[in-house]
Coordinates of C-alpha atoms and ligand atoms in Angstrom, one line a residue:
M9 CA 38.5 -75.2 83.2
T10 CA 35.6 -76.6 81.2
D11 CA 32.6 -76.5 83.5
P12 CA 29.5 -76.7 81.4
N13 CA 27.3 -76.3 84.5
A14 CA 28.9 -72.9 85.3
N15 CA 27.6 -71.6 82.0
R16 CA 24.0 -72.8 82.3
L17 CA 23.0 -70.1 84.7
W18 CA 24.2 -67.2 82.6
I19 CA 22.8 -68.7 79.4
Q20 CA 19.5 -69.0 81.1
E21 CA 19.7 -65.5 82.4
A22 CA 20.8 -64.1 79.0
L23 CA 18.1 -65.9 77.1
N24 CA 15.5 -64.6 79.6
L25 CA 16.7 -61.1 78.9
E26 CA 16.5 -61.7 75.2
L27 CA 13.0 -63.2 75.6
A28 CA 11.9 -60.2 77.6
A29 CA 12.9 -57.9 74.7
R30 CA 9.8 -57.1 72.6
D31 CA 10.8 -57.8 69.0
A32 CA 10.0 -60.2 66.3
R33 CA 13.2 -62.2 66.3
P34 CA 12.7 -66.0 66.2
L35 CA 13.8 -67.9 69.3
S36 CA 16.9 -69.5 67.7
Q37 CA 18.0 -66.0 66.7
R38 CA 17.6 -64.8 70.3
L39 CA 19.6 -67.7 71.7
Y40 CA 22.3 -67.1 69.0
D41 CA 22.4 -63.4 70.0
A42 CA 22.6 -64.3 73.7
L43 CA 25.4 -66.8 73.2
R44 CA 27.4 -64.7 70.8
S45 CA 27.3 -61.6 72.9
G46 CA 28.2 -63.7 76.0
I47 CA 31.2 -65.0 74.2
Q48 CA 32.2 -61.6 72.8
Q49 CA 31.9 -60.0 76.2
G50 CA 34.1 -62.7 77.7
R51 CA 31.5 -64.3 80.0
M52 CA 32.6 -67.6 78.4
S53 CA 36.3 -67.7 77.8
A54 CA 38.1 -69.6 75.1
G55 CA 38.1 -73.4 75.8
Q56 CA 35.0 -73.4 78.0
A57 CA 32.5 -76.2 77.3
L58 CA 28.9 -75.5 76.3
P59 CA 26.2 -77.6 78.0
S60 CA 24.9 -80.3 75.6
S61 CA 22.1 -79.2 73.2
R62 CA 19.8 -81.7 75.0
Q63 CA 20.6 -80.2 78.4
L64 CA 20.2 -76.6 77.1
A65 CA 16.9 -77.4 75.5
T66 CA 15.5 -79.0 78.7
E67 CA 16.7 -76.3 81.0
L68 CA 15.7 -73.4 78.8
G69 CA 12.4 -75.0 78.0
I70 CA 12.8 -74.7 74.2
G71 CA 13.0 -77.2 71.4
R72 CA 16.3 -79.0 70.7
N73 CA 16.2 -78.0 67.1
T74 CA 16.1 -74.4 68.2
V75 CA 19.3 -74.9 70.2
L76 CA 21.0 -76.8 67.4
S77 CA 20.2 -74.0 64.9
A78 CA 21.8 -71.4 67.1
V79 CA 24.8 -73.6 68.0
D80 CA 25.4 -74.7 64.4
R81 CA 25.5 -71.0 63.3
L82 CA 28.1 -70.2 66.0
L83 CA 30.1 -73.3 64.9
A84 CA 30.0 -72.1 61.3
E85 CA 31.1 -68.6 62.2
G86 CA 33.9 -69.9 64.3
F87 CA 32.7 -68.7 67.8
L88 CA 32.4 -72.3 68.9
V89 CA 34.3 -75.5 67.9
S90 CA 33.2 -79.0 68.2
R91 CA 35.5 -81.8 69.4
Q92 CA 34.6 -85.3 68.5
G93 CA 33.2 -87.2 71.4
A94 CA 33.9 -84.3 73.9
G95 CA 31.3 -81.7 73.0
V96 CA 31.2 -78.1 71.9
F97 CA 33.6 -75.5 73.3
V98 CA 34.2 -71.7 73.0
A99 CA 36.8 -71.3 70.2
E100 CA 40.4 -70.4 71.1
W101 CA 41.2 -67.0 69.7
Q102 CA 43.2 -64.0 70.4
W103 CA 40.8 -61.4 71.9
A104 CA 41.7 -58.1 70.4
P105 CA 42.1 -55.6 73.3
R106 CA 38.9 -53.6 73.5
P107 CA 39.6 -49.9 72.8
S108 CA 38.5 -47.6 75.5
C109 CA 35.8 -45.1 74.5
N110 CA 38.4 -42.3 74.2
A111 CA 40.5 -44.3 71.9
V112 CA 37.7 -44.9 69.3
P113 CA 39.1 -43.1 66.3
D114 CA 37.4 -40.0 65.1
T115 CA 35.9 -40.5 61.6
E116 CA 37.7 -37.5 60.3
L117 CA 41.0 -38.6 61.6
S118 CA 40.7 -42.0 59.9
L119 CA 40.1 -40.5 56.5
S120 CA 42.8 -40.6 53.9
R121 CA 44.5 -37.4 52.9
R122 CA 42.8 -37.8 49.5
G123 CA 39.4 -38.3 51.1
Q124 CA 39.9 -35.2 53.3
R125 CA 40.8 -33.1 50.2
L126 CA 37.8 -34.5 48.3
L127 CA 35.4 -33.5 51.0
D128 CA 36.4 -29.9 50.4
F129 CA 34.8 -30.2 47.0
A130 CA 31.8 -32.0 48.3
G131 CA 29.7 -29.0 49.5
S132 CA 26.7 -29.6 51.7
T133 CA 24.7 -32.8 51.6
D134 CA 21.9 -31.1 53.4
E135 CA 20.1 -30.1 50.3
R136 CA 16.4 -30.4 51.3
P137 CA 13.7 -29.3 48.9
T138 CA 13.3 -26.0 50.5
A139 CA 14.2 -22.5 49.6
F140 CA 17.1 -22.2 48.5
A141 CA 18.7 -25.6 47.8
P142 CA 20.4 -25.3 44.4
G143 CA 19.9 -28.0 41.8
V144 CA 16.8 -29.7 43.2
P145 CA 14.0 -30.0 40.8
A146 CA 10.2 -29.8 41.7
L147 CA 10.0 -33.4 42.9
D148 CA 6.3 -33.2 43.8
Q149 CA 5.5 -32.3 40.1
F150 CA 6.9 -35.4 38.7
P151 CA 4.1 -37.6 37.2
R152 CA 4.7 -40.5 39.6
E153 CA 1.6 -42.5 38.8
R154 CA 2.4 -42.6 35.1
W155 CA 6.0 -43.5 35.9
Q156 CA 4.9 -46.3 38.2
R157 CA 2.7 -47.7 35.4
L158 CA 5.6 -47.6 32.9
L159 CA 7.8 -49.3 35.5
R160 CA 5.2 -52.0 36.1
R161 CA 4.9 -52.6 32.4
H162 CA 8.6 -53.3 32.1
Q163 CA 8.9 -55.2 35.3
Q164 CA 6.3 -57.7 34.1
G165 CA 7.9 -58.1 30.7
A166 CA 11.5 -58.0 31.8
P167 CA 13.6 -60.3 29.5
L168 CA 16.0 -62.7 31.2
E169 CA 19.1 -60.8 30.1
W170 CA 18.1 -57.9 32.4
F171 CA 18.8 -60.2 35.3
D172 CA 22.3 -60.8 34.1
Y173 CA 25.6 -58.9 33.9
Q174 CA 25.7 -56.8 30.7
S175 CA 28.1 -54.5 28.9
A176 CA 26.1 -53.3 25.9
G177 CA 25.9 -49.7 27.1
G178 CA 22.2 -49.7 28.2
V179 CA 18.8 -50.6 27.0
R180 CA 18.7 -50.1 23.2
A181 CA 15.2 -48.5 23.2
L182 CA 16.4 -45.8 25.5
R183 CA 19.5 -45.1 23.4
D184 CA 17.3 -44.9 20.3
A185 CA 14.8 -42.5 22.0
L186 CA 17.7 -40.4 23.4
C187 CA 19.4 -40.2 20.1
D188 CA 16.3 -38.8 18.5
Y189 CA 15.8 -36.3 21.3
L190 CA 19.5 -35.1 21.3
Q191 CA 19.6 -34.7 17.5
L192 CA 16.4 -32.7 17.5
S193 CA 16.6 -30.7 20.7
R194 CA 20.3 -30.3 21.3
S195 CA 21.8 -30.6 17.8
V196 CA 24.0 -33.3 19.0
Q197 CA 25.7 -35.4 16.2
C198 CA 25.3 -39.0 17.2
R199 CA 24.0 -42.5 16.5
P200 CA 22.4 -44.6 19.2
E201 CA 25.5 -46.8 19.4
Q202 CA 27.5 -43.8 20.6
I203 CA 25.4 -43.4 23.7
L204 CA 26.4 -45.1 27.0
I205 CA 23.8 -45.0 29.7
T206 CA 25.3 -44.2 33.2
Q207 CA 24.1 -43.8 36.7
G208 CA 24.2 -40.0 36.3
A209 CA 26.6 -37.4 35.1
Q210 CA 28.9 -38.1 38.0
Q211 CA 29.6 -41.6 36.8
G212 CA 30.2 -40.2 33.4
F213 CA 32.9 -37.8 34.7
E214 CA 34.5 -40.7 36.6
L215 CA 34.8 -42.9 33.5
I216 CA 36.2 -40.0 31.4
A217 CA 38.8 -39.2 34.1
R218 CA 39.9 -42.8 34.5
L219 CA 40.0 -43.6 30.7
L220 CA 41.3 -40.5 29.1
A221 CA 43.7 -38.9 31.6
D222 CA 46.6 -40.1 33.7
E223 CA 47.5 -39.0 37.2
G224 CA 48.9 -35.5 37.1
D225 CA 47.3 -34.6 33.8
R226 CA 45.8 -31.1 33.7
V227 CA 42.1 -30.4 33.6
W228 CA 40.8 -26.9 33.0
M229 CA 37.8 -26.2 35.1
E230 CA 35.5 -23.3 35.1
E231 CA 36.1 -20.9 38.1
P232 CA 33.7 -20.8 39.9
G233 CA 32.4 -24.3 39.0
Y234 CA 30.6 -27.5 39.8
G235 CA 32.0 -29.2 43.0
G236 CA 30.9 -32.7 41.8
A237 CA 33.1 -32.6 38.8
Q238 CA 36.0 -31.1 40.7
A239 CA 35.8 -33.9 43.3
C240 CA 35.7 -36.5 40.6
F241 CA 38.7 -35.2 38.7
A242 CA 40.7 -34.6 41.9
S243 CA 40.0 -38.2 43.1
A244 CA 41.5 -39.5 39.8
G245 CA 44.7 -37.6 40.7
L246 CA 44.3 -35.0 38.0
Q247 CA 45.6 -31.5 38.3
L248 CA 42.7 -29.0 38.5
E249 CA 43.4 -25.7 36.8
P250 CA 40.8 -23.1 37.4
V251 CA 40.0 -20.8 34.4
A252 CA 38.1 -17.6 35.1
V253 CA 34.5 -17.3 33.8
D254 CA 32.9 -14.0 32.6
D255 CA 29.7 -13.1 30.8
A256 CA 30.8 -15.1 27.8
G257 CA 31.7 -18.3 29.7
M258 CA 35.2 -19.8 30.3
D259 CA 37.8 -17.2 29.4
V260 CA 40.9 -19.0 28.3
A261 CA 42.6 -15.6 27.4
S262 CA 42.8 -15.0 31.2
L263 CA 45.4 -17.7 31.5
P264 CA 49.1 -16.8 31.5
D265 CA 50.6 -17.2 28.0
A266 CA 52.9 -20.0 29.0
T267 CA 50.1 -22.2 30.4
P268 CA 50.6 -25.8 29.2
S269 CA 47.6 -27.2 27.3
P270 CA 45.3 -29.5 29.2
R271 CA 44.3 -33.1 28.7
L272 CA 40.7 -32.4 29.6
I273 CA 38.5 -29.2 29.5
Y274 CA 35.4 -29.3 31.7
L275 CA 32.6 -26.9 30.6
T276 CA 28.9 -26.1 31.2
P277 CA 28.6 -24.1 27.9
S278 CA 24.8 -23.8 27.7
H279 CA 24.4 -22.4 31.2
Q280 CA 27.6 -22.0 33.2
Y281 CA 27.3 -23.4 36.7
P282 CA 26.7 -21.5 38.9
L283 CA 27.0 -18.0 37.3
G284 CA 24.7 -18.7 34.4
S285 CA 26.5 -17.3 31.4
T286 CA 26.4 -18.9 27.9
L287 CA 29.7 -19.7 26.3
S288 CA 30.0 -17.4 23.3
L289 CA 30.3 -18.8 19.8
A290 CA 33.8 -17.3 19.4
R291 CA 35.0 -19.1 22.5
R292 CA 33.2 -22.3 21.5
T293 CA 35.0 -22.4 18.2
A294 CA 38.4 -21.4 19.8
L295 CA 38.1 -24.1 22.4
L296 CA 37.2 -26.8 19.8
W297 CA 40.2 -25.9 17.8
L298 CA 42.4 -25.7 20.9
A299 CA 41.3 -29.2 22.0
R300 CA 41.8 -30.6 18.5
A301 CA 45.3 -29.1 18.1
N302 CA 46.4 -30.3 21.5
D303 CA 44.9 -33.8 21.6
A304 CA 42.6 -32.7 24.5
W305 CA 39.0 -33.7 25.2
I306 CA 36.2 -31.2 26.0
I307 CA 33.7 -32.5 28.5
E308 CA 30.4 -30.8 27.8
D309 CA 28.2 -31.0 30.9
D310 CA 24.7 -30.2 29.6
Y311 CA 23.0 -30.6 32.9
D312 CA 19.9 -28.2 32.7
S313 CA 19.8 -26.8 29.2
E314 CA 16.1 -27.6 28.8
F315 CA 15.2 -24.8 31.2
R316 CA 15.8 -21.7 29.1
Y317 CA 13.2 -19.0 29.4
S318 CA 14.2 -16.3 27.0
S319 CA 14.9 -18.3 23.9
A320 CA 15.0 -21.9 22.6
P321 CA 17.7 -24.1 24.2
I322 CA 21.2 -23.3 23.0
A323 CA 22.6 -25.9 20.6
S324 CA 25.3 -28.2 22.0
L325 CA 29.0 -27.6 21.6
Q326 CA 29.4 -31.2 20.5
G327 CA 27.3 -30.6 17.4
L328 CA 29.2 -27.5 16.2
M329 CA 32.0 -29.5 14.5
D330 CA 32.1 -32.8 12.8
N331 CA 33.9 -35.4 14.9
A332 CA 34.3 -32.8 17.6
P333 CA 36.8 -33.7 20.4
V334 CA 33.9 -33.5 22.8
I335 CA 32.3 -36.0 25.2
Y336 CA 28.8 -34.8 25.8
V337 CA 27.5 -35.6 29.3
G338 CA 23.7 -35.6 30.0
T339 CA 21.7 -36.3 33.1
F340 CA 18.1 -36.9 34.1
S341 CA 18.7 -35.6 37.6
K342 CA 17.5 -32.1 36.8
V343 CA 14.9 -32.7 34.1
L344 CA 13.3 -35.7 36.0
Y345 CA 14.6 -36.4 39.5
P346 CA 18.1 -37.1 41.0
G347 CA 17.1 -40.3 42.8
L348 CA 16.6 -41.9 39.3
R349 CA 20.4 -42.1 38.9
L350 CA 20.3 -42.2 35.1
G351 CA 22.5 -40.1 32.8
Y352 CA 24.5 -40.8 29.6
L353 CA 27.6 -40.0 27.6
V354 CA 27.7 -39.4 23.9
L355 CA 31.0 -40.8 22.8
P356 CA 33.1 -40.5 19.6
P357 CA 32.8 -43.9 17.9
S358 CA 36.4 -44.9 18.7
L359 CA 35.8 -44.5 22.4
V360 CA 32.5 -46.5 22.7
A361 CA 34.0 -50.0 23.2
P362 CA 36.6 -49.0 25.9
F363 CA 34.0 -46.9 27.8
Q364 CA 31.4 -49.8 27.7
R365 CA 34.0 -52.2 29.0
L366 CA 35.3 -50.0 31.7
N367 CA 31.8 -49.1 32.9
A368 CA 30.9 -52.8 33.1
R369 CA 34.1 -53.5 35.0
L370 CA 34.2 -50.5 37.3
H371 CA 30.5 -49.8 38.1
R372 CA 28.5 -52.5 36.4
E373 CA 25.4 -51.8 34.3
G374 CA 21.9 -52.0 35.7
Q375 CA 18.5 -50.4 36.2
Y376 CA 17.2 -51.9 33.0
V377 CA 13.6 -51.7 34.0
A378 CA 13.9 -47.9 34.7
Q379 CA 15.8 -47.5 31.5
A380 CA 13.1 -49.2 29.5
A381 CA 10.4 -47.2 31.3
L382 CA 12.3 -44.0 30.5
A383 CA 12.5 -45.0 26.8
D384 CA 8.7 -45.1 26.7
F385 CA 8.4 -42.0 28.8
I386 CA 10.4 -40.2 26.1
S387 CA 8.9 -41.8 23.0
E388 CA 5.3 -41.5 24.2
G389 CA 5.7 -37.8 24.6
H390 CA 5.5 -37.6 28.5
F391 CA 9.1 -36.3 28.7
A392 CA 8.5 -33.4 26.4
R393 CA 5.3 -32.5 28.2
H394 CA 7.0 -32.7 31.6
V395 CA 9.9 -30.5 30.5
A396 CA 7.4 -27.9 29.1
R397 CA 5.4 -27.9 32.4
M398 CA 8.6 -27.6 34.5
R399 CA 9.9 -24.8 32.3
Q400 CA 6.7 -22.9 33.1
C401 CA 6.8 -23.8 36.8
Y402 CA 10.4 -22.7 37.2
R403 CA 9.8 -19.5 35.3
H404 CA 6.9 -18.7 37.6
R405 CA 9.0 -19.6 40.7
Q406 CA 11.9 -17.4 39.6
A407 CA 9.4 -14.5 39.1
L408 CA 8.1 -15.1 42.7
L409 CA 11.6 -15.0 44.0
R410 CA 12.5 -11.8 42.1
N411 CA 9.3 -10.3 43.3
A412 CA 10.1 -11.0 46.9
L413 CA 13.6 -9.6 46.5
A414 CA 12.5 -6.5 44.6
P415 CA 12.8 -4.1 47.6
A416 CA 16.4 -5.2 48.1
V417 CA 17.1 -5.0 44.4
Q418 CA 15.8 -1.4 44.5
Q419 CA 18.4 -0.7 47.1
G420 CA 21.3 -2.2 45.2
L421 CA 21.2 -6.0 45.5
R422 CA 22.4 -7.4 42.2
L423 CA 20.8 -10.6 40.8
S424 CA 22.0 -12.8 37.9
S425 CA 20.0 -12.6 34.6
G426 CA 18.0 -15.8 35.2
H427 CA 17.4 -16.4 31.6
A428 CA 17.8 -20.1 32.2
G429 CA 18.2 -22.7 34.9
M430 CA 17.0 -23.5 38.4
H431 CA 18.7 -20.9 40.5
L432 CA 19.6 -17.2 40.7
V433 CA 22.8 -15.7 42.0
A434 CA 22.7 -12.8 44.3
F435 CA 26.0 -10.9 44.3
L436 CA 27.0 -9.5 47.6
E437 CA 29.1 -6.6 48.6
S438 CA 31.5 -8.5 51.0
H439 CA 32.5 -11.8 52.4
A440 CA 31.4 -10.6 55.8
L441 CA 27.9 -10.1 54.5
E442 CA 27.9 -13.5 52.8
S443 CA 28.9 -15.3 56.1
E444 CA 26.5 -13.3 58.1
L445 CA 23.6 -14.1 55.9
V446 CA 24.5 -17.8 55.6
E447 CA 24.7 -18.0 59.4
R448 CA 21.4 -16.2 60.0
A449 CA 19.8 -18.5 57.4
R450 CA 21.1 -21.6 59.2
Q451 CA 19.5 -20.4 62.3
A452 CA 16.2 -19.7 60.5
D453 CA 16.4 -23.3 58.9
L454 CA 17.0 -21.9 55.4
L455 CA 19.7 -23.3 53.1
L456 CA 21.8 -20.5 51.7
S457 CA 24.8 -21.6 49.5
P458 CA 27.7 -19.2 49.5
L459 CA 28.9 -18.4 46.0
S460 CA 32.5 -18.1 47.3
A461 CA 32.4 -21.9 48.1
Y462 CA 32.2 -22.6 44.3
Y463 CA 35.7 -21.2 43.8
Q464 CA 38.9 -23.3 44.1
Q465 CA 41.3 -20.5 44.3
G466 CA 41.5 -17.4 46.6
S467 CA 38.5 -16.3 48.6
G468 CA 36.1 -16.2 45.6
R469 CA 33.4 -13.7 44.8
P470 CA 30.9 -13.2 47.6
G471 CA 27.3 -14.0 46.8
L472 CA 24.5 -16.5 47.3
V473 CA 23.3 -19.3 45.0
L474 CA 19.5 -19.3 45.4
G475 CA 17.8 -22.5 44.1
Y476 CA 14.1 -21.9 43.5
A477 CA 13.0 -24.9 41.4
G478 CA 12.4 -27.4 44.2
A479 CA 10.7 -25.2 46.7
S480 CA 7.0 -24.6 47.0
D481 CA 5.6 -21.2 46.0
A482 CA 4.9 -20.4 49.6
D483 CA 8.5 -21.4 50.7
I484 CA 10.0 -19.2 47.9
E485 CA 7.9 -16.2 48.9
R486 CA 8.6 -16.7 52.6
G487 CA 12.4 -17.3 52.0
G488 CA 12.6 -14.4 49.5
R489 CA 11.0 -12.0 52.1
W490 CA 13.3 -13.3 54.8
L491 CA 16.4 -12.8 52.6
C492 CA 15.2 -9.3 51.5
E493 CA 14.7 -8.2 55.2
N494 CA 18.0 -9.7 56.4
W495 CA 20.0 -8.3 53.5
M496 CA 18.7 -4.9 54.3
A497 CA 19.3 -5.3 58.0
C498 CA 22.9 -6.5 57.4
I499 CA 24.0 -3.9 54.9
D500 CA 23.3 -1.3 57.5
H501 CA 25.9 -2.5 59.9
L502 CA 28.4 -4.5 57.9
P503 CA 31.4 -3.1 56.0
T504 CA 30.8 -3.2 52.2
A505 CA 34.2 -4.6 51.1
Ligands
PLP26 C1 26.7 -28.7 36.9 C2 26.1 -30.1 37.2 N1 26.4 -31.1 36.4 C3 25.8 -32.3 36.6 C4 25.0 -32.5 37.7 C5 24.2 -33.8 37.9 O1 24.9 -34.8 38.3 P1 24.2 -36.3 38.4 O2 23.7 -36.7 37.1 O3 25.4 -37.1 38.9 O4 23.1 -36.2 39.4 C6 24.7 -31.5 38.6 C7 23.9 -31.7 39.8 O5 23.9 -31.0 40.7 C8 25.3 -30.2 38.3 O6 25.0 -29.1 39.1

């Protein structure tokens, strides 16, 4: 059963094949790969002896150390075993039956029920910086060279603790700079200690859901609303309760009288996502008192408030009341770039320690170099300059889009006010029109996001969410003209309701 000679030929053959392959793998790696796949494919069965390393080296014309390195690795991984005085053998193990190609499980079938449900909130991941991907900033306008210089500055001077596990809530200089900015620009009431740096708003939602709500607890969500937050709360087992949105933001009065109070209330008060309304002062006050009276927490997602075109940014909800029952969530994904993965929470003092501890346990802290670079970016004035430049750029891009859509608007296409943000909403006459335009756009390699997909209940309102911030002027003009022509072509033959 153990015939070392029988194996020599195929090892020689397999190694020759490996050597013929044009790649940069060292010889010992090639021998290892040849032996391992031979064993896995059953060319050497369990118990068979391997020729001695000396023999293999001579016959293959390679160094003995090369052979030993490959064999030692296979011994360590359990593919081979060594028996004292007898040599090296293929290990005994139960070969799992190889599934036939047809039996390979389909990825979708192998997802959990929860995973499957979460994907419904996930939307498209195909958000390229083209007309009309929503939520993508002008990446090419980011001052990359300046940013690289700041990163290098902090890479070179990185203190030892940045290499370690930490749970202090983030780099202190960034929390100081953010605190100044939030107090001044957003009227947030805070001290630097109350700020927890996260890897984006999404991680903030995750921590809030895990720490402040139990499975089955209710969370009021704006309807339509942000899929990222919906997915996060659903994955924590919370019960999502859609609350209608109108021109004054979330309309709690639309809920039936007997609706039980929630544990969490998720809001985008400065600029409702995706419809764009601002939460009125009356509703802000009512929600704050409702949360306080019912031991609930408001989650204020302030994702893009810097981009307001008709007035100064709206002050935060958090700053409206002393010790407000609000967790303020901020992100640099819109104002700088999403790949940065930096955001923050402003927490009431009593929640700081538990959030810091859970964050360090669940996600770990990190990105200290980027955090320190960002602190300088803010305190040296580059952040304010970049925001001002982007505000101008997005105002201009929105005007280009409106201009391109003007002929359709003259014929009845209704657009959102666009007084803020990075997208416009075009309201459509029917779901049939929405689907037809989305399909036509797909074929034309344009990304059109259907407004109805932002609703959790019912078929939603038909429309299109048209991101303009991240696309070039030329793409916006081209995309706008395309949409205008196709809207006009479709309304001629599609039913209007
Ligand atoms: C409403 C809203 N909140 C928050 C975010 C940002 O999330 P993150 O910081 O995780 O990138 C987005 C991004 O698309 C958003 O649309």
